[in-house]
Amino acid sequence: MAFSGGIRLTDLNDYIMPGQECIKPVKANKSGQQADGSTIRVGQEGDYYEVTKDGEETKLEKASITLNDCLACSGCVTSAETVLITMQSHHELLSVLDENRQLHESGNGEKVKYVVVTVAPQVVASLSLKYQLSPLSVTKRMTSTLKAMGVSQVVDSAFSRDLTLAESAREFVERFRKSEGKLHGEQSGALPMLASWCPGWVCYAEKTHAEVLPWMSTTKSPQQAMGSVVKDYLAKKLQLNPDRIYHVAVMMCYDKKLEASRNDFYSDIYRTRDVDCVITTGEFDRLLSETATLLSTASEAPLDSLFKVQEPGQEHLYSSAGTSAGGGLEYILSYAAHELFDVVISSEEVAKAGLGEMQHPFLQAKAVRNQADHREITLLDPNTKKPLLVFATVYGFRHLQNLVRKLKSGRSVYHYVEVAACPSACSNGGGQIQPDDPSPAAKKQWVAETERIYRTAADKFQLPEKNDMLGKLIYDWFGTEGLDSAAARQILHTEFHGVAAEVNPLGVSW
């Protein structure tokens, strides 16, 4: 089969289906007169004009495709990584910083935007591998470099990940108790609970498998949780309207741009998004090149608050146990074991058992069909050794599609599934830095080393409830009720929307 030159295929394991057709640009002007017998004329500037039989000309509006259009249309040409993205690049960040400088120079400092950049730990791991620097050094050099460009504050998505881990665990326990542990309920908030931090998976589910949406966790991803922290909590602390803050996220995946562009994360009151711009690891690296900045020689700066560190200014990064998918499975299983069955087991033990690095009397772990991207971890009753909870990781669309088939047929035995669209999870995100050697073996080794750096980046693991700064933020933000408050439930959760197919992919001519 010969594909159109406009279609780009990359890793077929992350490819959903052959391209269909883009239906968004088709526009019909129904308010005017019927244009029977009219013709189309192309002007010298490339504009299009509709010419009626009487010679009357009407300039036709140019159609444009935005990220929202792509999310709302099931006729996508390629996988999300190949979408042409407007207003979501490092050039946009440079433009905002340049505008801030001009406002300062013209004496209009009151119009300057407060620029916040959130950095994901998966990004740090990728840059650490390329530049052969420690993750802590990379983080400090990124902070120094961005502030030299005019950024006001640099924060860590591992900090907001603690917030989402805590809320996701609470959500799972609530669902389990509500459903009495029974699987395949059809109402919203039923079991199994499917992780929803991966926007590629969310977009796929909304477009093609709306039946699974009631099982999706409604807790926001770390990126969007930090968006709420920045545009709500931090804005109030700084006494700024949310639209006076420009929030950039440096992420490992192009799909994170799609996530930031969802209408669910847009404020109609202030006409601003929780995350204004997402740039990938590779784009950040290009930003360094285009600004003649060398990360290898950049100075190190102290880390700002809202970093997952022992104390602000200390030389110790903390992390969460688990893979680069975020550690949701490990923490939720540990939390649920204690809350539901009074079984004490740490998330570190779950992580090590899941990867085959240790044996645990209360855990049973296996790789399904010897596939590292599809693992099952079962919590056993300490007395009877019968299964209490069955969790799984499903990375890559090959395994993801098998999961969906089992879910729709009622054959899935999982209570919770950690889902990532990319094989090997987020260390292999489409926006990560790639090795110079394009061979599959070199790519596999590169991803494995990035994952190793990610898992060993921190001096030690830290549970969300042990993050003192997070605890202070939660009660300062939501009041004495903390995460039990109505405000927390509203701010930290989102919704999903099934999309009805508008074109038949099998009926499209290539």
Short mmCIF file of C-alpha atoms in Angstrom, two decimals:
data_model
loop_
_atom_site.label_atom_id
_atom_site.label_comp_id
_atom_site.label_asym_id
_atom_site.label_seq_id
_atom_site.Cartn_x
_atom_site.Cartn_y
_atom_site.Cartn_z
CA MET A 1 0.00 0.00 0.00
CA ALA A 2 1.35 3.41 -0.94
CA PHE A 3 0.75 6.08 1.69
CA SER A 4 0.28 9.76 0.96
CA GLY A 5 3.41 11.85 1.29
CA GLY A 6 1.56 13.95 3.85
CA ILE A 7 1.36 11.05 6.25
CA ARG A 8 4.24 10.33 8.57
CA LEU A 9 4.62 6.93 10.17
CA THR A 10 7.06 6.47 13.02
CA ASP A 11 7.00 3.69 15.59
CA LEU A 12 4.22 1.37 14.42
CA ASN A 13 3.76 0.08 17.94
CA ASP A 14 2.40 3.54 18.76
CA TYR A 15 0.25 3.73 15.63
CA ILE A 16 -3.49 3.34 15.96
CA MET A 17 -4.84 2.92 12.44
CA PRO A 18 -4.14 4.11 8.89
CA GLY A 19 -5.04 7.72 8.24
CA GLN A 20 -8.59 8.56 7.32
CA GLU A 21 -9.46 12.03 6.18
CA CYS A 22 -9.50 15.41 7.87
CA ILE A 23 -13.07 16.65 7.86
CA LYS A 24 -12.59 19.85 9.83
CA PRO A 25 -11.61 22.19 6.97
CA VAL A 26 -14.90 21.55 5.13
CA LYS A 27 -16.97 24.69 5.66
CA ALA A 28 -20.39 25.52 4.30
CA ASN A 29 -21.78 29.05 4.25
CA LYS A 30 -25.49 28.52 4.66
CA SER A 31 -26.42 32.11 5.47
CA GLY A 32 -25.93 33.52 2.00
CA GLN A 33 -27.65 32.91 -1.32
CA GLN A 34 -27.37 29.63 -3.13
CA ALA A 35 -24.33 29.63 -5.32
CA ASP A 36 -25.71 27.49 -8.16
CA GLY A 37 -23.38 27.66 -11.08
CA SER A 38 -20.74 29.58 -9.13
CA THR A 39 -17.04 29.07 -9.67
CA ILE A 40 -13.92 29.43 -7.57
CA ARG A 41 -11.23 31.95 -8.52
CA VAL A 42 -7.74 32.01 -7.03
CA GLY A 43 -6.40 35.53 -6.50
CA GLN A 44 -2.84 36.69 -7.02
CA GLU A 45 -2.16 36.49 -3.28
CA GLY A 46 -3.39 32.92 -3.12
CA ASP A 47 -6.80 33.83 -1.70
CA TYR A 48 -9.92 32.02 -2.88
CA TYR A 49 -13.02 33.78 -4.18
CA GLU A 50 -16.46 32.40 -4.97
CA VAL A 51 -17.79 33.95 -8.18
CA THR A 52 -21.55 33.80 -8.87
CA LYS A 53 -23.15 33.71 -12.31
CA ASP A 54 -23.73 37.47 -11.97
CA GLY A 55 -20.02 38.10 -11.42
CA GLU A 56 -20.31 38.88 -7.72
CA GLU A 57 -17.24 37.79 -5.81
CA THR A 58 -17.06 36.67 -2.18
CA LYS A 59 -13.75 36.03 -0.48
CA LEU A 60 -13.73 32.61 1.14
CA GLU A 61 -12.52 32.20 4.69
CA LYS A 62 -9.42 30.10 5.15
CA ALA A 63 -9.92 27.01 7.25
CA SER A 64 -7.52 26.35 10.09
CA ILE A 65 -6.95 23.29 12.23
CA THR A 66 -6.23 23.65 15.93
CA LEU A 67 -5.47 21.12 18.63
CA ASN A 68 -9.06 21.33 19.80
CA ASP A 69 -10.24 20.39 16.33
CA CYS A 70 -7.98 17.35 16.33
CA LEU A 71 -9.30 16.28 19.72
CA ALA A 72 -12.90 16.74 18.61
CA CYS A 73 -12.57 14.87 15.31
CA SER A 74 -12.34 11.11 14.83
CA GLY A 75 -10.99 11.48 11.29
CA CYS A 76 -7.40 11.97 12.36
CA VAL A 77 -4.73 11.60 9.68
CA THR A 78 -1.97 10.16 11.86
CA SER A 79 -1.16 9.44 15.46
CA ALA A 80 -1.16 12.47 17.76
CA GLU A 81 2.62 12.89 17.63
CA THR A 82 2.45 14.02 13.99
CA VAL A 83 -0.18 16.72 14.39
CA LEU A 84 1.02 20.16 13.32
CA ILE A 85 0.76 22.17 16.52
CA THR A 86 0.09 25.90 16.63
CA MET A 87 1.08 28.04 19.60
CA GLN A 88 2.71 25.08 21.34
CA SER A 89 6.45 25.38 20.79
CA HIS A 90 9.62 26.78 22.32
CA HIS A 91 9.34 29.72 19.92
CA GLU A 92 6.14 30.75 21.69
CA LEU A 93 7.97 30.76 25.03
CA LEU A 94 10.77 32.88 23.57
CA SER A 95 8.15 35.24 22.12
CA VAL A 96 6.51 35.75 25.53
CA LEU A 97 9.88 36.35 27.20
CA ASP A 98 10.83 38.84 24.48
CA GLU A 99 7.51 40.65 24.90
CA ASN A 100 8.15 40.86 28.65
CA ARG A 101 11.53 42.47 28.00
CA GLN A 102 9.97 45.03 25.68
CA LEU A 103 7.31 45.86 28.26
CA HIS A 104 9.99 46.39 30.91
CA GLU A 105 12.00 48.65 28.60
CA SER A 106 8.94 50.72 27.68
CA GLY A 107 7.97 51.25 31.32
CA ASN A 108 4.93 48.95 31.21
CA GLY A 109 6.10 46.53 33.86
CA GLU A 110 2.56 46.12 35.19
CA LYS A 111 1.68 44.24 31.97
CA VAL A 112 4.56 41.79 32.24
CA LYS A 113 3.53 38.17 32.63
CA TYR A 114 4.85 36.02 35.46
CA VAL A 115 6.39 33.05 33.65
CA VAL A 116 6.42 29.66 35.37
CA VAL A 117 8.07 26.57 33.85
CA THR A 118 7.24 23.07 35.08
CA VAL A 119 9.86 20.40 34.39
CA ALA A 120 9.08 16.66 34.34
CA PRO A 121 11.59 14.22 35.89
CA GLN A 122 11.44 12.09 32.71
CA VAL A 123 12.76 15.13 30.82
CA VAL A 124 15.60 15.51 33.31
CA ALA A 125 16.54 11.84 32.83
CA SER A 126 16.69 12.23 29.06
CA LEU A 127 18.86 15.35 29.24
CA SER A 128 21.02 13.70 31.89
CA LEU A 129 21.79 10.85 29.51
CA LYS A 130 22.63 13.12 26.59
CA TYR A 131 24.89 15.49 28.53
CA GLN A 132 26.27 12.91 30.96
CA LEU A 133 25.33 15.01 33.97
CA SER A 134 23.62 13.99 37.19
CA PRO A 135 19.84 14.62 37.31
CA LEU A 136 20.31 17.11 40.16
CA SER A 137 22.90 19.02 38.14
CA VAL A 138 20.65 19.03 35.06
CA THR A 139 17.75 20.36 37.14
CA LYS A 140 19.85 23.17 38.60
CA ARG A 141 21.31 24.08 35.19
CA MET A 142 17.84 24.16 33.64
CA THR A 143 16.72 26.45 36.45
CA SER A 144 19.71 28.74 35.92
CA THR A 145 19.30 28.80 32.12
CA LEU A 146 15.57 29.47 32.15
CA LYS A 147 15.86 32.24 34.74
CA ALA A 148 18.61 33.88 32.72
CA MET A 149 16.15 33.97 29.81
CA GLY A 150 13.58 35.76 31.98
CA VAL A 151 11.55 32.95 33.52
CA SER A 152 10.22 33.87 36.95
CA GLN A 153 9.95 30.44 38.59
CA VAL A 154 10.91 26.85 37.73
CA VAL A 155 8.97 24.03 39.40
CA ASP A 156 8.93 20.24 39.40
CA SER A 157 6.06 18.04 38.19
CA ALA A 158 7.24 15.37 40.66
CA PHE A 159 5.85 17.71 43.31
CA SER A 160 2.39 17.84 41.73
CA ARG A 161 2.66 14.11 41.05
CA ASP A 162 2.56 13.58 44.82
CA LEU A 163 -0.71 15.47 44.83
CA THR A 164 -2.17 13.27 42.08
CA LEU A 165 -0.82 10.08 43.67
CA ALA A 166 -2.53 10.92 46.95
CA GLU A 167 -5.82 11.78 45.25
CA SER A 168 -5.69 8.80 42.86
CA ALA A 169 -5.21 6.39 45.77
CA ARG A 170 -8.16 7.92 47.59
CA GLU A 171 -10.23 7.66 44.42
CA PHE A 172 -9.41 3.96 44.02
CA VAL A 173 -10.33 3.10 47.60
CA GLU A 174 -13.60 5.02 47.23
CA ARG A 175 -14.43 3.13 44.02
CA PHE A 176 -13.56 -0.23 45.56
CA ARG A 177 -15.80 0.35 48.56
CA LYS A 178 -18.62 1.70 46.44
CA SER A 179 -18.56 -1.31 44.10
CA GLU A 180 -17.75 -3.78 46.90
CA GLY A 181 -14.77 -4.92 44.86
CA LYS A 182 -16.90 -6.10 41.92
CA LEU A 183 -15.52 -5.52 38.45
CA HIS A 184 -17.07 -4.23 35.22
CA GLY A 185 -19.69 -1.93 36.64
CA GLU A 186 -21.10 0.37 33.97
CA GLN A 187 -21.75 3.44 36.10
CA SER A 188 -19.20 6.23 36.40
CA GLY A 189 -16.67 5.58 39.14
CA ALA A 190 -16.77 1.79 38.81
CA LEU A 191 -13.97 -0.78 38.77
CA PRO A 192 -11.58 -1.44 37.20
CA MET A 193 -9.90 1.95 37.52
CA LEU A 194 -7.80 2.86 34.50
CA ALA A 195 -4.99 5.39 34.86
CA SER A 196 -5.59 8.54 32.82
CA TRP A 197 -2.27 10.37 33.08
CA CYS A 198 -1.32 9.45 29.48
CA PRO A 199 -3.09 11.81 27.05
CA GLY A 200 -2.36 9.53 24.08
CA TRP A 201 -4.35 6.78 25.78
CA VAL A 202 -7.12 9.21 26.79
CA CYS A 203 -7.45 10.56 23.24
CA TYR A 204 -7.54 7.02 21.85
CA ALA A 205 -10.19 5.91 24.33
CA GLU A 206 -12.38 8.96 23.73
CA LYS A 207 -12.26 8.56 19.96
CA THR A 208 -12.57 4.80 19.58
CA HIS A 209 -13.66 3.14 22.83
CA ALA A 210 -16.02 5.44 24.72
CA GLU A 211 -17.36 2.37 26.56
CA VAL A 212 -14.26 2.34 28.79
CA LEU A 213 -14.55 6.00 29.86
CA PRO A 214 -16.57 5.26 33.05
CA TRP A 215 -13.55 3.30 34.29
CA MET A 216 -11.04 6.09 33.72
CA SER A 217 -9.59 7.74 36.80
CA THR A 218 -10.86 11.30 36.97
CA THR A 219 -7.88 12.59 38.97
CA LYS A 220 -5.86 15.09 36.94
CA SER A 221 -2.42 14.19 35.63
CA PRO A 222 0.66 15.72 37.29
CA GLN A 223 0.93 18.24 34.44
CA GLN A 224 -2.63 19.48 34.85
CA ALA A 225 -2.51 19.31 38.65
CA MET A 226 0.48 21.64 38.51
CA GLY A 227 -1.55 23.79 36.13
CA SER A 228 -4.17 24.16 38.86
CA VAL A 229 -1.50 24.86 41.47
CA VAL A 230 0.05 27.59 39.32
CA LYS A 231 -3.11 29.24 37.98
CA ASP A 232 -5.16 28.98 41.18
CA TYR A 233 -3.03 28.57 44.30
CA LEU A 234 0.09 30.44 43.16
CA ALA A 235 -1.94 33.15 41.43
CA LYS A 236 -3.77 33.90 44.69
CA LYS A 237 -0.49 33.93 46.61
CA LEU A 238 1.01 36.38 44.11
CA GLN A 239 -2.24 38.38 43.98
CA LEU A 240 -2.35 38.02 40.21
CA ASN A 241 -5.19 37.08 37.90
CA PRO A 242 -4.53 33.69 36.25
CA ASP A 243 -4.17 35.33 32.84
CA ARG A 244 -1.21 37.33 34.16
CA ILE A 245 0.71 34.06 34.62
CA TYR A 246 2.19 32.26 31.63
CA HIS A 247 2.67 28.58 32.46
CA VAL A 248 4.96 26.37 30.37
CA ALA A 249 5.44 22.62 30.88
CA VAL A 250 8.54 20.82 29.61
CA MET A 251 7.33 17.29 28.99
CA MET A 252 8.48 14.01 27.46
CA CYS A 253 5.59 13.62 25.07
CA TYR A 254 3.92 15.52 22.23
CA ASP A 255 0.53 14.29 23.41
CA LYS A 256 0.94 16.50 26.48
CA LYS A 257 0.30 19.42 24.12
CA LEU A 258 -3.06 17.87 23.31
CA GLU A 259 -3.84 17.46 26.99
CA ALA A 260 -3.06 21.10 27.77
CA SER A 261 -5.36 22.19 24.93
CA ARG A 262 -8.47 20.44 26.24
CA ASN A 263 -11.40 22.73 26.96
CA ASP A 264 -11.68 21.10 30.40
CA PHE A 265 -8.53 22.98 31.38
CA TYR A 266 -9.59 26.39 30.07
CA SER A 267 -10.99 29.23 32.19
CA ASP A 268 -13.78 31.11 30.41
CA ILE A 269 -13.66 33.80 33.09
CA TYR A 270 -9.99 34.69 32.62
CA ARG A 271 -9.66 33.29 29.08
CA THR A 272 -6.53 31.34 29.94
CA ARG A 273 -5.44 27.73 30.12
CA ASP A 274 -4.00 25.97 33.15
CA VAL A 275 -0.96 25.15 31.00
CA ASP A 276 -0.42 27.73 28.26
CA CYS A 277 2.35 25.98 26.37
CA VAL A 278 3.97 22.55 26.34
CA ILE A 279 7.41 21.96 24.89
CA THR A 280 9.06 18.57 24.63
CA THR A 281 12.51 17.50 25.76
CA GLY A 282 13.77 17.69 22.20
CA GLU A 283 12.28 21.16 21.73
CA PHE A 284 13.92 22.37 24.91
CA ASP A 285 17.23 21.02 23.63
CA ARG A 286 16.66 22.91 20.36
CA LEU A 287 15.85 26.03 22.37
CA LEU A 288 19.28 25.73 23.96
CA SER A 289 20.91 25.41 20.54
CA GLU A 290 19.01 28.32 19.02
CA THR A 291 19.94 30.58 21.93
CA ALA A 292 23.58 29.42 21.86
CA THR A 293 23.27 28.03 25.39
CA LEU A 294 25.37 25.07 26.49
CA LEU A 295 23.80 23.04 29.27
CA SER A 296 27.13 21.35 29.88
CA THR A 297 28.74 24.66 30.84
CA ALA A 298 25.72 26.43 32.33
CA SER A 299 25.94 27.46 35.97
CA GLU A 300 23.83 25.77 38.64
CA ALA A 301 21.13 27.69 40.47
CA PRO A 302 19.30 26.88 43.71
CA LEU A 303 15.99 25.11 43.17
CA ASP A 304 12.75 26.99 43.72
CA SER A 305 9.98 25.89 46.04
CA LEU A 306 7.45 23.40 44.65
CA PHE A 307 10.30 20.98 44.04
CA LYS A 308 10.31 17.47 45.47
CA VAL A 309 13.37 18.04 47.64
CA GLN A 310 14.22 17.50 51.30
CA GLU A 311 14.04 21.25 51.94
CA PRO A 312 14.35 24.20 49.57
CA GLY A 313 18.02 24.70 48.80
CA GLN A 314 19.05 21.21 49.92
CA GLU A 315 21.11 18.96 47.65
CA HIS A 316 18.74 15.99 47.64
CA LEU A 317 16.11 15.13 45.03
CA TYR A 318 13.28 12.86 46.15
CA SER A 319 11.21 10.67 43.85
CA SER A 320 8.36 8.15 43.91
CA ALA A 321 8.87 4.41 43.59
CA GLY A 322 7.96 2.92 40.24
CA THR A 323 8.55 3.22 36.52
CA SER A 324 8.60 6.35 34.38
CA ALA A 325 4.83 5.99 33.97
CA GLY A 326 4.67 7.83 37.28
CA GLY A 327 4.50 5.28 40.07
CA GLY A 328 0.71 5.22 40.26
CA LEU A 329 0.42 1.44 40.43
CA GLU A 330 2.99 1.11 43.19
CA TYR A 331 1.59 3.80 45.45
CA ILE A 332 -2.09 2.99 44.93
CA LEU A 333 -1.52 -0.71 45.61
CA SER A 334 0.41 0.09 48.78
CA TYR A 335 -2.22 2.58 49.96
CA ALA A 336 -5.18 0.32 49.11
CA ALA A 337 -3.59 -2.72 50.79
CA HIS A 338 -3.44 -0.84 54.07
CA GLU A 339 -6.76 1.01 53.81
CA LEU A 340 -8.84 -1.94 52.59
CA PHE A 341 -7.17 -5.01 54.09
CA ASP A 342 -4.84 -3.70 56.80
CA VAL A 343 -1.86 -5.18 54.95
CA VAL A 344 1.31 -3.11 55.31
CA ILE A 345 3.50 -3.11 52.23
CA SER A 346 5.59 -0.25 50.88
CA SER A 347 5.43 1.16 47.37
CA GLU A 348 9.17 0.41 47.06
CA GLU A 349 8.49 -3.26 47.77
CA VAL A 350 5.72 -3.26 45.15
CA ALA A 351 8.09 -1.67 42.63
CA LYS A 352 10.89 -4.15 43.25
CA ALA A 353 8.57 -7.14 43.22
CA GLY A 354 6.94 -5.96 40.01
CA LEU A 355 10.31 -5.74 38.27
CA GLY A 356 11.46 -9.09 39.59
CA GLU A 357 14.10 -7.57 41.85
CA MET A 358 12.75 -9.19 45.02
CA GLN A 359 10.29 -11.78 46.30
CA HIS A 360 7.55 -10.78 48.74
CA PRO A 361 5.26 -13.17 50.63
CA PHE A 362 2.21 -10.96 50.02
CA LEU A 363 2.89 -10.19 46.36
CA GLN A 364 2.78 -12.27 43.23
CA ALA A 365 4.23 -10.69 40.09
CA LYS A 366 4.61 -11.92 36.55
CA ALA A 367 5.22 -10.63 33.05
CA VAL A 368 2.30 -11.59 30.82
CA ARG A 369 3.65 -13.69 27.94
CA ASN A 370 7.13 -12.63 29.06
CA GLN A 371 6.40 -9.07 27.97
CA ALA A 372 8.00 -6.43 30.21
CA ASP A 373 5.39 -3.87 29.10
CA HIS A 374 2.52 -6.00 30.40
CA ARG A 375 3.00 -7.02 34.02
CA GLU A 376 0.56 -8.27 36.63
CA ILE A 377 0.99 -7.71 40.37
CA THR A 378 -1.35 -9.49 42.75
CA LEU A 379 -1.81 -8.70 46.44
CA LEU A 380 -2.31 -11.94 48.37
CA ASP A 381 -4.19 -12.49 51.58
CA PRO A 382 -1.46 -13.02 54.25
CA ASN A 383 -3.39 -15.98 55.71
CA THR A 384 -5.12 -17.74 52.82
CA LYS A 385 -2.81 -16.57 50.00
CA LYS A 386 -5.89 -15.89 47.90
CA PRO A 387 -5.85 -12.80 45.62
CA LEU A 388 -7.16 -9.61 47.19
CA LEU A 389 -6.22 -7.11 44.46
CA VAL A 390 -4.92 -7.63 40.93
CA PHE A 391 -3.10 -4.67 39.34
CA ALA A 392 -1.41 -4.46 35.95
CA THR A 393 0.82 -2.28 33.81
CA VAL A 394 -0.02 -1.96 30.12
CA TYR A 395 2.45 0.01 28.02
CA GLY A 396 2.24 0.43 24.23
CA PHE A 397 -0.79 0.21 21.94
CA ARG A 398 -0.19 -3.44 21.13
CA HIS A 399 -0.94 -4.41 24.73
CA LEU A 400 -3.41 -1.59 25.19
CA GLN A 401 -5.67 -2.89 22.44
CA ASN A 402 -5.63 -6.35 24.01
CA LEU A 403 -6.64 -4.77 27.31
CA VAL A 404 -9.56 -2.93 25.70
CA ARG A 405 -10.83 -6.13 24.12
CA LYS A 406 -10.79 -7.86 27.50
CA LEU A 407 -12.51 -4.94 29.18
CA LYS A 408 -15.28 -4.80 26.61
CA SER A 409 -15.86 -8.55 26.80
CA GLY A 410 -15.83 -8.60 30.61
CA ARG A 411 -12.80 -10.91 30.76
CA SER A 412 -10.41 -8.52 32.51
CA VAL A 413 -9.53 -9.51 36.08
CA TYR A 414 -7.73 -6.28 37.01
CA HIS A 415 -8.82 -3.83 39.69
CA TYR A 416 -6.39 -1.16 38.52
CA VAL A 417 -4.39 -0.73 35.30
CA GLU A 418 -1.50 1.69 34.80
CA VAL A 419 -1.70 2.62 31.13
CA ALA A 420 0.87 4.31 28.90
CA ALA A 421 0.61 4.62 25.12
CA CYS A 422 4.37 4.35 24.61
CA PRO A 423 6.24 1.06 24.97
CA SER A 424 8.56 1.21 28.01
CA ALA A 425 6.35 4.03 29.36
CA CYS A 426 7.32 7.70 29.53
CA SER A 427 11.10 7.32 29.25
CA ASN A 428 10.28 6.42 25.65
CA GLY A 429 7.98 9.39 25.07
CA GLY A 430 7.87 10.72 21.52
CA GLY A 431 9.32 14.05 22.62
CA GLN A 432 12.40 12.60 24.30
CA ILE A 433 15.94 13.00 22.95
CA GLN A 434 16.85 10.23 20.53
CA PRO A 435 20.20 8.41 20.17
CA ASP A 436 22.50 9.23 17.26
CA ASP A 437 22.36 5.60 16.16
CA PRO A 438 18.86 5.02 14.68
CA SER A 439 19.05 1.22 14.88
CA PRO A 440 16.39 -0.57 16.97
CA ALA A 441 19.03 -2.10 19.23
CA ALA A 442 20.59 1.29 19.99
CA LYS A 443 17.16 2.83 20.59
CA LYS A 444 16.22 0.02 22.98
CA GLN A 445 19.46 0.45 24.92
CA TRP A 446 19.00 4.24 25.02
CA VAL A 447 15.47 3.95 26.42
CA ALA A 448 16.61 1.39 29.00
CA GLU A 449 19.40 3.70 30.16
CA THR A 450 16.99 6.66 30.36
CA GLU A 451 14.67 4.52 32.49
CA ARG A 452 17.57 3.51 34.74
CA ILE A 453 18.55 7.14 35.25
CA TYR A 454 14.95 8.05 36.00
CA ARG A 455 14.59 5.31 38.62
CA THR A 456 17.92 6.09 40.30
CA ALA A 457 17.84 9.90 39.97
CA ALA A 458 16.74 10.54 43.54
CA ASP A 459 18.68 9.92 46.71
CA LYS A 460 15.63 8.26 48.21
CA PHE A 461 11.92 7.71 47.67
CA GLN A 462 9.38 9.81 49.50
CA LEU A 463 5.71 9.06 50.05
CA PRO A 464 3.26 11.87 49.23
CA GLU A 465 2.09 11.99 52.85
CA LYS A 466 5.70 12.55 53.93
CA ASN A 467 6.07 15.56 51.67
CA ASP A 468 5.76 18.33 54.27
CA MET A 469 5.64 21.12 51.70
CA LEU A 470 2.77 19.39 49.92
CA GLY A 471 0.87 19.00 53.17
CA LYS A 472 1.23 22.70 53.91
CA LEU A 473 0.09 23.59 50.39
CA ILE A 474 -3.00 21.34 50.58
CA TYR A 475 -4.30 22.83 53.84
CA ASP A 476 -3.35 26.36 52.84
CA TRP A 477 -5.17 25.87 49.53
CA PHE A 478 -8.23 23.85 50.54
CA GLY A 479 -8.61 24.73 54.21
CA THR A 480 -8.88 22.45 57.22
CA GLU A 481 -10.74 19.73 55.29
CA GLY A 482 -7.78 19.30 52.95
CA LEU A 483 -8.40 16.75 50.20
CA ASP A 484 -11.82 15.97 51.71
CA SER A 485 -13.07 19.43 50.77
CA ALA A 486 -15.49 20.10 47.91
CA ALA A 487 -12.95 22.53 46.43
CA ALA A 488 -10.29 19.82 46.23
CA ARG A 489 -12.67 17.41 44.53
CA GLN A 490 -13.61 20.05 41.98
CA ILE A 491 -10.11 21.34 41.27
CA LEU A 492 -8.23 18.03 41.21
CA HIS A 493 -10.62 16.08 38.99
CA THR A 494 -11.64 16.25 35.33
CA GLU A 495 -14.04 14.61 32.86
CA PHE A 496 -13.78 12.60 29.66
CA HIS A 497 -15.87 12.87 26.52
CA GLY A 498 -16.59 10.20 23.97
CA VAL A 499 -16.35 11.31 20.35
CA ALA A 500 -18.76 9.93 17.76
CA ALA A 501 -17.08 8.82 14.53
CA GLU A 502 -17.97 11.06 11.62
CA VAL A 503 -16.17 9.22 8.84
CA ASN A 504 -15.82 5.58 7.95
CA PRO A 505 -12.09 4.83 7.70
CA LEU A 506 -12.80 1.82 5.49
CA GLY A 507 -14.62 3.96 2.97
CA VAL A 508 -11.84 6.42 2.33
CA SER A 509 -9.90 6.24 -0.91
CA TRP A 510 -6.13 6.43 -0.72
#
